[in-house]
Coordinates of C-alpha atoms in Angstrom, one line a residue:
X25 CA 104.3 95.7 71.7
X26 CA 100.8 94.8 70.7
X27 CA 98.5 95.4 73.5
X28 CA 95.7 93.0 72.2
X29 CA 95.2 90.6 74.9
X30 CA 91.9 89.2 74.1
X31 CA 92.3 85.5 74.3
X32 CA 95.8 85.5 75.3
X33 CA 97.2 83.1 78.0
X34 CA 98.9 85.0 80.5
X35 CA 100.5 84.1 83.7
X36 CA 100.7 86.6 86.6
X37 CA 103.6 85.9 88.9
X38 CA 103.4 87.5 92.1
X39 CA 100.1 88.3 94.0
X40 CA 101.1 91.2 95.8
X41 CA 99.0 94.3 95.3
X42 CA 101.0 94.7 91.8
X43 CA 100.1 91.4 90.6
X44 CA 97.0 91.9 91.7
X45 CA 96.4 95.0 89.5
X46 CA 97.7 93.6 86.6
X47 CA 95.1 90.8 86.8
X48 CA 92.4 93.1 86.9
X49 CA 93.5 95.0 84.1
X50 CA 94.2 91.9 81.9
X51 CA 90.7 90.3 82.7
X52 CA 89.4 93.7 81.7
X53 CA 91.4 93.1 78.1
X54 CA 89.7 89.7 77.8
X55 CA 93.1 87.3 78.5
X56 CA 92.8 84.3 80.1
X57 CA 94.8 84.6 83.0
X58 CA 96.6 82.3 85.1
X59 CA 98.4 83.1 88.4
X60 CA 101.5 82.1 90.5
X61 CA 103.1 83.0 93.6
X62 CA 106.1 81.7 95.3
X63 CA 104.1 81.6 98.4
X64 CA 101.7 78.5 98.4
X65 CA 99.1 80.7 100.4
X66 CA 97.7 81.6 97.2
X67 CA 97.2 77.9 95.9
X68 CA 93.8 77.9 96.8
X69 CA 92.6 80.5 94.1
X70 CA 91.0 78.7 91.3
X71 CA 93.2 79.9 88.2
X72 CA 96.6 79.4 90.6
X73 CA 99.2 77.0 88.9
X74 CA 101.5 74.9 90.8
X75 CA 103.9 74.2 88.3
X76 CA 104.0 77.1 85.8
X77 CA 106.8 75.9 83.6
X78 CA 104.7 72.9 82.6
X79 CA 102.7 75.3 80.5
X80 CA 102.8 77.7 77.5
X81 CA 101.9 81.0 77.8
X82 CA 101.5 83.9 75.1
X83 CA 102.7 86.1 78.3
X84 CA 104.3 86.3 81.6
X85 CA 103.3 89.5 83.8
X86 CA 106.1 89.6 86.9
X87 CA 105.4 91.6 89.9
X88 CA 108.2 93.7 91.5
X89 CA 108.3 91.8 94.5
X90 CA 109.6 88.6 92.7
X91 CA 113.5 88.2 92.4
X92 CA 114.8 88.1 89.2
X93 CA 118.5 86.9 89.4
X94 CA 118.5 83.2 89.9
X95 CA 114.9 82.6 89.4
X96 CA 114.6 79.4 87.5
X97 CA 110.7 80.2 86.7
X98 CA 111.7 83.4 85.1
X99 CA 115.2 81.8 83.3
X100 CA 112.6 79.0 81.7
X101 CA 110.2 81.6 80.1
X102 CA 112.9 83.4 78.6
X103 CA 115.1 80.4 77.3
X104 CA 111.6 79.5 75.8
X105 CA 111.2 82.8 74.0
X106 CA 108.1 83.4 75.9
X107 CA 107.5 87.5 76.6
X108 CA 108.3 88.2 79.8
X109 CA 106.5 91.8 81.0
X110 CA 107.0 93.8 83.8
X111 CA 103.9 95.3 85.6
X112 CA 105.3 98.7 85.5
X113 CA 105.8 97.9 81.7
X114 CA 101.9 96.6 81.2
X115 CA 100.4 99.6 83.1
X116 CA 102.5 101.7 80.5
X117 CA 100.9 100.2 77.7
X118 CA 97.6 101.7 78.7
X119 CA 98.4 104.9 79.9
X120 CA 97.9 108.4 78.2
X121 CA 98.9 111.6 78.6
X122 CA 102.4 112.9 80.1
X123 CA 104.2 110.4 82.1
X124 CA 107.0 111.6 85.1
X125 CA 108.8 109.0 86.4
X126 CA 110.8 109.6 89.9
X127 CA 113.8 107.4 91.1
X128 CA 116.3 107.2 93.3
X129 CA 117.7 105.2 96.3
X130 CA 116.1 107.6 99.1
X131 CA 113.6 110.6 98.9
X132 CA 111.3 108.9 96.4
X133 CA 108.1 108.9 97.8
X134 CA 108.5 112.4 99.5
X135 CA 109.3 114.1 96.1
X136 CA 106.0 112.4 94.6
X137 CA 103.9 113.1 97.3
X138 CA 104.8 116.4 97.0
X139 CA 104.5 116.9 93.2
X140 CA 100.9 115.2 93.7
X141 CA 99.9 118.3 96.1
X142 CA 101.2 120.9 93.6
X143 CA 99.4 119.6 90.8
X144 CA 96.3 119.1 93.0
X145 CA 96.8 122.7 94.0
X146 CA 97.2 123.8 90.4
X147 CA 94.2 122.2 89.5
X148 CA 95.6 119.7 87.4
X149 CA 94.4 116.1 86.4
X150 CA 96.9 113.8 87.8
X151 CA 97.6 110.4 89.4
X152 CA 100.2 109.5 91.6
X153 CA 101.2 105.8 91.8
X154 CA 104.1 103.1 91.4
X155 CA 106.3 102.1 94.4
X156 CA 104.1 104.5 96.6
X157 CA 101.8 102.0 96.8
X158 CA 99.1 102.4 93.8
X159 CA 100.4 100.5 91.0
X160 CA 100.5 101.9 87.3
X161 CA 98.2 98.9 86.4
X162 CA 95.5 100.0 88.6
X163 CA 95.0 103.6 87.1
X164 CA 96.6 103.1 83.8
X165 CA 92.8 103.0 81.9
X166 CA 91.5 105.8 83.6
X167 CA 94.5 108.1 82.3
X168 CA 93.8 110.6 79.3
X169 CA 95.8 112.5 77.1
X170 CA 95.3 115.7 79.3
X171 CA 96.2 113.9 82.4
X172 CA 100.0 113.5 84.8
X173 CA 101.1 110.4 85.9
X174 CA 103.3 110.9 88.5
X175 CA 105.3 107.5 89.2
X176 CA 107.6 106.5 91.9
X177 CA 109.8 104.0 90.0
X178 CA 111.7 101.7 92.1
X179 CA 114.6 99.4 90.9
X180 CA 112.4 95.9 91.8
X181 CA 109.9 97.5 89.0
X182 CA 112.7 98.4 86.5
X183 CA 114.6 95.3 86.7
X184 CA 112.4 93.6 83.8
X185 CA 111.1 96.9 82.6
X186 CA 112.0 97.7 78.8
X187 CA 109.0 99.8 77.6
X188 CA 108.3 102.0 80.3
X189 CA 108.9 105.4 79.0
X190 CA 108.9 108.9 81.0
X191 CA 108.7 112.4 79.6
X192 CA 110.0 113.5 82.3
X193 CA 112.4 111.6 84.9
X194 CA 114.3 112.4 87.9
X195 CA 117.0 110.4 89.6
X196 CA 117.5 112.0 93.0
X197 CA 120.6 109.9 94.7
X198 CA 122.4 106.5 93.9
X199 CA 123.8 104.8 96.9
X200 CA 124.4 101.0 97.5
X201 CA 121.4 99.3 98.3
X202 CA 119.3 96.3 97.6
X203 CA 122.5 94.4 96.9
X204 CA 121.0 91.2 98.2
X205 CA 119.1 91.3 95.2
X206 CA 120.9 92.8 92.6
X207 CA 124.2 91.1 93.5
X208 CA 126.4 94.2 93.0
X209 CA 126.5 97.9 93.1
X210 CA 127.1 98.2 89.4
X211 CA 124.3 96.2 88.7
X212 CA 121.7 97.9 90.9
X213 CA 122.9 101.3 88.9
X214 CA 122.2 99.8 85.8
X215 CA 118.9 98.9 87.0
X216 CA 118.2 102.6 88.3
X217 CA 119.2 104.0 84.9
X218 CA 117.1 102.3 82.8
X219 CA 114.5 105.1 83.6
X220 CA 116.5 107.3 81.6
X221 CA 116.7 108.1 77.8
X222 CA 117.7 110.4 75.5
X223 CA 114.3 112.0 74.3
X224 CA 113.4 112.8 78.3
X225 CA 113.8 116.1 80.3
X226 CA 115.9 114.9 83.0
X227 CA 116.5 116.2 86.5
X228 CA 119.3 115.5 88.2
X229 CA 121.0 116.0 91.6
X230 CA 124.1 117.8 91.0
X231 CA 125.2 117.3 94.9
X232 CA 125.2 113.5 94.2
X233 CA 128.6 112.3 92.5
X234 CA 127.0 109.3 90.9
X235 CA 124.2 111.0 89.5
X236 CA 125.6 114.1 88.4
X237 CA 127.4 111.9 85.6
X238 CA 124.6 110.7 83.7
X239 CA 124.6 113.5 81.1
X240 CA 122.9 111.6 78.1
X241 CA 121.0 114.8 76.9
X242 CA 121.3 118.5 76.5
X243 CA 117.7 118.4 78.0
X244 CA 119.1 117.9 81.4
X245 CA 118.0 120.0 84.5
X246 CA 120.3 120.2 87.7
X247 CA 119.3 121.1 91.1
X248 CA 121.8 121.9 93.9
X249 CA 122.1 123.3 97.3
X250 CA 124.7 125.3 95.7
X251 CA 124.1 128.4 93.5
X252 CA 123.8 128.1 90.2
X253 CA 123.5 130.0 87.0
X254 CA 120.2 127.9 85.7
X255 CA 118.4 125.4 87.5
X256 CA 117.1 124.9 90.6
X257 CA 119.3 125.8 93.6
X258 CA 119.7 127.8 97.2
X259 CA 120.2 131.9 96.6
X260 CA 119.7 134.0 99.8
X261 CA 117.9 131.3 101.9
X262 CA 115.5 130.6 99.4
X263 CA 114.7 127.8 96.7
X264 CA 115.2 129.6 92.7
X265 CA 114.0 128.1 89.8
X266 CA 116.6 130.0 87.2
X267 CA 116.1 133.4 88.2
X268 CA 112.7 133.0 89.4
X269 CA 112.3 133.2 93.7
X270 CA 110.1 129.9 94.3
X271 CA 109.8 129.6 98.3
X272 CA 111.6 130.6 101.3
X273 CA 113.4 128.0 103.3
X274 CA 111.4 129.2 106.3
X275 CA 108.0 128.1 104.9
X276 CA 109.6 124.4 104.2
X277 CA 107.9 122.0 106.5
X278 CA 110.5 119.2 106.0
X279 CA 113.8 118.6 108.0
X280 CA 117.0 118.3 106.6
X281 CA 119.2 118.8 103.5
X282 CA 118.0 115.6 102.1
X283 CA 114.6 116.8 101.9
X284 CA 115.5 120.4 100.5
X285 CA 117.1 118.4 97.3
X286 CA 113.5 116.4 97.2
X287 CA 111.7 119.7 97.3
X288 CA 113.8 121.3 94.4
X289 CA 113.0 118.1 92.2
X290 CA 109.7 118.6 93.0
X291 CA 110.0 122.4 92.1
X292 CA 111.8 121.6 88.9
X293 CA 109.2 119.3 87.3
X294 CA 106.5 121.6 88.7
X295 CA 108.1 124.5 86.8
X296 CA 108.6 122.4 83.9
X297 CA 104.6 121.7 83.7
X298 CA 104.0 125.3 83.8
X299 CA 102.7 125.9 87.5
X300 CA 102.8 129.3 88.9
X301 CA 105.3 129.9 91.2
X302 CA 102.6 131.2 94.0
X303 CA 100.8 127.8 93.7
X304 CA 103.9 125.8 94.0
X305 CA 105.0 128.2 97.3
X306 CA 101.4 127.4 98.7
X307 CA 101.5 123.7 98.1
X308 CA 105.1 123.1 99.7
X309 CA 104.1 125.4 102.6
X310 CA 101.3 123.4 103.4
X311 CA 102.8 120.2 102.6
X312 CA 102.3 116.9 105.4
X313 CA 105.2 114.7 104.7
X314 CA 104.7 110.9 104.9
X315 CA 105.3 109.4 108.3
X316 CA 108.9 107.5 109.4
X317 CA 110.9 109.7 107.5
X318 CA 112.8 111.8 110.1
X319 CA 109.4 112.5 111.8
X320 CA 109.6 113.9 115.0
X321 CA 107.6 112.1 117.7
X322 CA 107.5 114.2 120.5
X323 CA 109.5 114.3 124.3
X324 CA 110.2 110.8 126.4
X325 CA 109.0 111.1 130.1
X326 CA 113.0 112.1 131.1
X327 CA 112.7 115.0 128.5
X328 CA 114.8 113.5 125.5
X329 CA 113.3 114.2 121.7
X330 CA 112.5 111.4 119.6
X331 CA 112.4 110.8 115.8
X332 CA 111.5 108.1 113.8
X333 CA 113.1 107.4 110.3
X334 CA 112.0 103.8 110.0
X335 CA 112.1 104.5 106.4
X336 CA 116.2 104.8 106.4
X337 CA 116.6 101.0 105.2
X338 CA 119.9 101.8 103.6
X339 CA 123.2 103.2 104.9
X340 CA 123.2 106.2 102.5
X341 CA 119.9 107.3 104.2
X342 CA 120.9 107.0 107.8
X343 CA 124.0 108.8 106.8
X344 CA 121.8 111.9 105.2
X345 CA 119.8 111.6 108.4
X346 CA 122.8 112.2 111.0
X347 CA 124.0 114.9 108.5
X348 CA 120.5 116.7 108.5
X349 CA 120.5 116.5 112.5
X350 CA 124.4 117.5 112.8
X351 CA 125.0 119.3 116.1
X352 CA 122.5 117.4 118.3
X353 CA 123.3 114.7 121.3
X354 CA 122.2 111.9 119.2
X355 CA 121.5 108.3 120.4
X356 CA 121.4 106.3 117.3
X357 CA 119.6 102.7 116.8
X358 CA 120.7 100.8 114.0
X359 CA 119.8 97.6 113.4
X360 CA 117.3 95.0 111.4
X361 CA 117.9 93.0 108.4
X362 CA 121.0 93.7 106.5
X363 CA 120.8 93.7 102.8
X364 CA 123.9 92.9 101.8
X365 CA 125.7 96.2 102.8
X366 CA 129.0 97.1 104.7
X367 CA 128.2 99.4 107.7
X368 CA 132.2 101.2 107.5
X369 CA 130.7 104.2 105.8
X370 CA 128.8 105.2 108.8
X371 CA 131.4 104.8 111.4
X372 CA 134.6 105.4 109.3
X373 CA 133.5 109.3 109.2
X374 CA 133.8 109.5 112.8
X375 CA 130.4 110.9 113.3
X376 CA 130.0 111.9 116.7
X377 CA 127.2 110.0 118.6
X378 CA 126.3 110.5 122.1
X379 CA 125.1 107.0 122.3
X380 CA 124.8 103.8 119.6
X381 CA 122.2 101.3 120.2
X382 CA 122.1 98.2 118.1
X383 CA 119.5 95.6 117.7
X384 CA 117.7 93.1 115.6
X385 CA 119.4 90.4 113.4
X386 CA 122.1 92.9 112.1
X387 CA 123.1 94.0 115.8
X388 CA 126.0 92.2 116.4
X389 CA 127.5 92.7 112.8
X390 CA 126.7 96.4 113.0
X391 CA 128.2 96.3 117.1
X392 CA 131.6 94.7 115.9
X393 CA 132.1 97.3 112.8
X394 CA 131.4 100.3 115.2
X395 CA 134.1 98.8 117.8
X396 CA 136.5 98.7 115.2
X397 CA 136.2 102.5 114.9
X398 CA 136.2 103.0 118.5
X399 CA 132.5 103.4 119.1
X400 CA 131.1 101.6 122.2
X401 CA 127.8 100.1 121.3
X402 CA 124.9 98.5 123.4
X403 CA 123.7 95.7 121.7
X404 CA 119.9 94.1 122.0
X405 CA 117.9 91.0 120.6
X406 CA 114.9 93.2 119.6
X407 CA 114.0 96.8 118.8
X408 CA 111.4 96.3 122.1
X409 CA 114.4 96.1 124.2
X410 CA 116.8 98.5 122.5
X411 CA 113.9 101.2 123.0
X412 CA 112.9 100.7 126.5
X413 CA 116.5 100.6 127.5
X414 CA 116.7 104.1 125.9
X415 CA 113.3 105.2 127.1
X416 CA 114.7 104.6 130.6
X417 CA 118.0 106.4 130.3
X418 CA 118.0 109.2 127.6
X419 CA 117.5 112.7 129.2
X420 CA 116.5 116.1 128.3
X421 CA 118.9 117.7 125.9
X422 CA 119.6 114.1 123.9
X423 CA 117.7 113.3 120.5
X424 CA 116.8 109.5 120.1
X425 CA 117.2 108.6 116.3
X426 CA 115.9 105.6 115.2
X427 CA 117.1 105.5 111.4
X428 CA 118.4 101.7 111.1
X429 CA 120.1 101.5 107.9
X430 CA 118.4 97.9 107.7
X431 CA 115.2 96.5 106.1
X432 CA 112.8 95.7 108.9
X433 CA 111.9 92.1 108.0
X434 CA 113.8 90.4 111.0
X435 CA 111.1 91.4 113.1
X436 CA 108.2 93.5 111.4
X437 CA 106.3 93.1 108.1
X438 CA 107.6 96.7 107.0
X439 CA 109.4 99.5 107.8
X440 CA 106.3 101.5 108.6
X441 CA 104.8 98.6 111.2
X442 CA 108.5 98.8 112.7
X443 CA 108.0 102.7 113.2
X444 CA 104.7 102.5 114.7
X445 CA 106.0 100.0 117.5
X446 CA 108.9 101.9 117.9
X447 CA 106.5 105.0 119.0
X448 CA 104.9 102.2 121.2
X449 CA 107.9 101.1 122.9
X450 CA 109.3 104.5 123.3
X451 CA 106.5 106.0 124.9
X452 CA 104.9 103.0 126.8
X453 CA 101.8 103.1 124.4
X454 CA 101.6 99.1 124.7
X455 CA 101.7 99.0 128.1

């Protein structure tokens, strides 16, 4: 695609961080930018258009926060053969150097952050961006032929993407998520796998049944908790890359098997970038994980351990958390806003729970499902009510696990805010 935008009339649809970054990039390239957002709070901005379909544009750039399926505005521009571009693709047009894309239902942010720390320790010029919070458009023009861009790529970013090409790509896992946006799991997988092309080096999780079957190229490199002849794997309580020992498990500051797979993915990519094993080992050992991802918070006044896994906004992530903490007496908090998922998958495995607390908008729905499988859930309207109840009842030897399997938007603006409020409620910090 021609990336000369000087004098072009461009509509940017969606005024979140990605849309704002797209506007700045387009302005710097001399484009005549108009903006639109479904939320009218942006209508006071001078270049906001209230009826975008009444105008003609040379290009429409869509932010990842905008739902595509059933969107009449996007449909209008596609029908009138107006080029429609994702923010991801716009940023990619201006990127130089090597591009690494990481996707999956869970673990993307941890993997990308860890890989960024490894590249920093190696002294390599790099950028960590994408769904992690820094839009690709905001760093694209800073890249050069020697830089490495590590991009966390979400299904929302990929939905309209046709140009983005990663030289190295990684698929961590695939499980039902965001079905309310995509309509079906099949469509969700189709969107996720748009990251893959036959020319790239592709890293795949061999332990994930859906991911392991994605084999479009002989360049595939697998990672697994099982021992392999080649790839990234476990052997003698350490992670290996082919025959090279990278790091003992005892030095990894992350909890659970799901995080081991995230570490393996980062190790594989770093090794292909020719980072020395001792540097990889040092960076992993010193890594500080992002919050709200199986984050240990401490003990309540009655001695119960508290773990914040608020980032678990889907069923597969909650199951991974339970598997990672198996053997503990867990009181599980589930609830929030359902994203179109069925909860049977959590309860039909007969996982032993010391207690089950359901809360929020989906609380009654989850409780009804759990009851079918013999659980005795308690239901609360809000996370605060659920947390206070647990705070006053959970005792030493028990573990309180917030791993909601739902979005946060019934009560909170993000999973991070939910996690922070949970900490306040449990430790009475808001009193």
